PDB file of C-alpha atoms in Angstrom:
ATOM      1  CA  MET Y   1      14.633  -5.825  17.736  1.00 70.00           C
ATOM      2  CA  ASN Y   2      14.337  -2.907  14.747  1.00 85.00           C
ATOM      3  CA  ILE Y   3      15.249  -3.952  11.542  1.00 90.00           C
ATOM      4  CA  LYS Y   4      16.620  -1.580   9.241  1.00 93.00           C
ATOM      5  CA  PRO Y   5      17.398  -1.842   5.828  1.00 93.00           C
ATOM      6  CA  LEU Y   6      20.003   0.858   3.665  1.00 93.00           C
ATOM      7  CA  PHE Y   7      19.650   1.405   0.588  1.00 93.00           C
ATOM      8  CA  ASP Y   8      17.144  -0.747  -1.739  1.00 94.00           C
ATOM      9  CA  LYS Y   9      16.982  -3.669   0.104  1.00 95.00           C
ATOM     10  CA  VAL Y  10      13.410  -4.647   1.745  1.00 96.00           C
ATOM     11  CA  VAL Y  11      12.769  -7.176   4.587  1.00 96.00           C
ATOM     12  CA  VAL Y  12      10.327  -9.360   3.863  1.00 95.00           C
ATOM     13  CA  GLU Y  13       8.464 -11.806   6.215  1.00 93.00           C
ATOM     14  CA  SER Y  14       6.776 -15.053   3.980  1.00 87.00           C
ATOM     15  CA  VAL Y  15       2.824 -15.727   3.762  1.00 78.00           C
ATOM     16  CA  GLU Y  16       2.033 -18.803   4.666  1.00 68.00           C
ATOM     17  CA  LYS Y  17       0.553 -21.242   2.749  1.00 61.00           C
ATOM     18  CA  GLU Y  18      -1.491 -24.251   3.032  1.00 55.00           C
ATOM     19  CA  GLU Y  19       0.051 -27.625   3.193  1.00 63.00           C
ATOM     20  CA  LYS Y  20      -2.214 -29.167   2.527  1.00 59.00           C
ATOM     21  CA  THR Y  21      -2.882 -30.349  -0.962  1.00 59.00           C
ATOM     22  CA  LYS Y  22      -6.285 -29.598  -2.833  1.00 64.00           C
ATOM     23  CA  SER Y  23      -7.202 -32.950  -2.025  1.00 69.00           C
ATOM     24  CA  GLY Y  24      -6.025 -32.653   1.233  1.00 69.00           C
ATOM     25  CA  PHE Y  25      -2.615 -34.476   1.434  1.00 69.00           C
ATOM     26  CA  ILE Y  26      -0.276 -33.097   4.006  1.00 68.00           C
ATOM     27  CA  LEU Y  27       3.195 -32.092   2.918  1.00 60.00           C
ATOM     28  CA  PRO Y  28       5.558 -32.882   4.440  1.00 59.00           C
ATOM     29  CA  SER Y  29       7.594 -29.726   4.713  1.00 52.00           C
ATOM     30  CA  SER Y  30      11.228 -31.221   2.094  1.00 52.00           C
ATOM     31  CA  ALA Y  31       8.287 -31.304  -0.280  1.00 49.00           C
ATOM     32  CA  GLN Y  32       6.193 -27.425  -0.191  1.00 51.00           C
ATOM     33  CA  GLU Y  33       8.481 -25.147  -2.732  1.00 58.00           C
ATOM     34  CA  LYS Y  34      10.337 -21.917  -0.005  1.00 62.00           C
ATOM     35  CA  PRO Y  35       6.898 -19.747  -0.773  1.00 63.00           C
ATOM     36  CA  GLN Y  36       7.328 -16.401  -2.936  1.00 86.00           C
ATOM     37  CA  THR Y  37       4.393 -14.156  -1.458  1.00 91.00           C
ATOM     38  CA  ALA Y  38       5.574 -12.468   0.766  1.00 94.00           C
ATOM     39  CA  ARG Y  39       5.279 -10.007   3.519  1.00 96.00           C
ATOM     40  CA  VAL Y  40       7.112  -6.427   3.690  1.00 97.00           C
ATOM     41  CA  VAL Y  41       7.366  -5.366   7.150  1.00 96.00           C
ATOM     42  CA  ALA Y  42      10.834  -2.815   6.713  1.00 96.00           C
ATOM     43  CA  VAL Y  43      11.841  -0.300   3.231  1.00 97.00           C
ATOM     44  CA  GLY Y  44      15.352   0.996   2.872  1.00 95.00           C
ATOM     45  CA  PRO Y  45      14.943   5.343   2.006  1.00 94.00           C
ATOM     46  CA  GLY Y  46      16.283   4.009  -2.097  1.00 92.00           C
ATOM     47  CA  GLY Y  47      18.724   6.913  -2.827  1.00 88.00           C
ATOM     48  CA  THR Y  48      21.370   6.893  -6.055  1.00 87.00           C
ATOM     49  CA  VAL Y  49      22.398   2.677  -6.198  1.00 83.00           C
ATOM     50  CA  ASP Y  50      25.570   1.859  -8.990  1.00 86.00           C
ATOM     51  CA  GLY Y  51      23.923   5.394  -9.914  1.00 90.00           C
ATOM     52  CA  LYS Y  52      20.811   5.122 -10.772  1.00 89.00           C
ATOM     53  CA  GLU Y  53      18.606   7.047  -8.302  1.00 92.00           C
ATOM     54  CA  VAL Y  54      15.919   4.296  -6.561  1.00 90.00           C
ATOM     55  CA  LYS Y  55      12.766   5.229  -5.979  1.00 94.00           C
ATOM     56  CA  MET Y  56      10.816   3.183  -3.054  1.00 95.00           C
ATOM     57  CA  VAL Y  57       7.278   2.018  -5.130  1.00 95.00           C
ATOM     58  CA  VAL Y  58       6.358  -0.870  -1.727  1.00 96.00           C
ATOM     59  CA  LYS Y  59       5.402   0.097   1.606  1.00 96.00           C
ATOM     60  CA  VAL Y  60       5.836  -1.619   4.695  1.00 96.00           C
ATOM     61  CA  GLY Y  61       2.191  -3.736   4.614  1.00 96.00           C
ATOM     62  CA  ASP Y  62       2.762  -4.922   1.220  1.00 96.00           C
ATOM     63  CA  THR Y  63       1.772  -8.085  -0.375  1.00 96.00           C
ATOM     64  CA  ILE Y  64       3.454  -9.323  -2.532  1.00 96.00           C
ATOM     65  CA  LEU Y  65       5.056 -11.017  -4.926  1.00 94.00           C
ATOM     66  CA  TYR Y  66       9.172 -12.347  -5.403  1.00 94.00           C
ATOM     67  CA  SER Y  67      11.898 -13.655  -7.188  1.00 87.00           C
ATOM     68  CA  LYS Y  68      12.152 -17.863  -6.367  1.00 84.00           C
ATOM     69  CA  TYR Y  69      15.569 -17.486  -5.479  1.00 85.00           C
ATOM     70  CA  SER Y  70      16.195 -14.131  -4.433  1.00 88.00           C
ATOM     71  CA  GLY Y  71      17.182 -12.582  -1.268  1.00 91.00           C
ATOM     72  CA  SER Y  72      19.131 -13.343   1.716  1.00 93.00           C
ATOM     73  CA  GLU Y  73      17.411 -15.159   4.709  1.00 93.00           C
ATOM     74  CA  PHE Y  74      17.961 -14.788   8.586  1.00 92.00           C
ATOM     75  CA  LYS Y  75      16.450 -14.762  11.875  1.00 92.00           C
ATOM     76  CA  VAL Y  76      15.885 -12.161  14.306  1.00 90.00           C
ATOM     77  CA  ASP Y  77      14.185 -12.860  16.879  1.00 90.00           C
ATOM     78  CA  GLY Y  78      12.988 -16.299  16.561  1.00 90.00           C
ATOM     79  CA  LYS Y  79      10.863 -14.441  13.389  1.00 90.00           C
ATOM     80  CA  GLU Y  80      12.086 -15.822   9.931  1.00 92.00           C
ATOM     81  CA  PHE Y  81      12.721 -11.939   7.254  1.00 94.00           C
ATOM     82  CA  THR Y  82      14.021 -12.493   3.580  1.00 94.00           C
ATOM     83  CA  ILE Y  83      16.254  -8.956   2.628  1.00 95.00           C
ATOM     84  CA  ILE Y  84      15.689  -8.588  -0.852  1.00 95.00           C
ATOM     85  CA  LYS Y  85      16.208  -5.685  -3.252  1.00 94.00           C
ATOM     86  CA  GLN Y  86      13.185  -3.693  -4.660  1.00 94.00           C
ATOM     87  CA  GLY Y  87      14.019  -4.720  -8.199  1.00 92.00           C
ATOM     88  CA  ASP Y  88      13.887  -8.515  -6.788  1.00 93.00           C
ATOM     89  CA  ILE Y  89      10.201  -7.895  -6.841  1.00 94.00           C
ATOM     90  CA  LEU Y  90       7.847  -8.867  -9.211  1.00 94.00           C
ATOM     91  CA  ALA Y  91       4.164  -7.673  -7.429  1.00 95.00           C
ATOM     92  CA  ILE Y  92       2.806  -6.171  -5.047  1.00 95.00           C
ATOM     93  CA  VAL Y  93      -0.958  -7.552  -4.788  1.00 93.00           C
ATOM     94  CA  GLU Y  94      -3.415  -5.772  -4.118  1.00 89.00           C
TER      95      GLU Y  94
END
């Protein structure tokens, strides 16, 4: 299935992080925080949003950092994705 976001929306897939602490303890999923690092899998076209012209800065394949509680989570074909606004992206990781 192909996901095509609208306007200034970006579809991201969480980057898996370690499930162990530095000292080697394994953390249960309930103790892990929601990841804030993700890989961009689809980008909307931008355009006029709320009367302002929005130019898309991120591109497919970028690794980004985004606000902790932003976006909407959903599953497609068994994979988990999050749709966020470009304005909720804090940085591109290079």
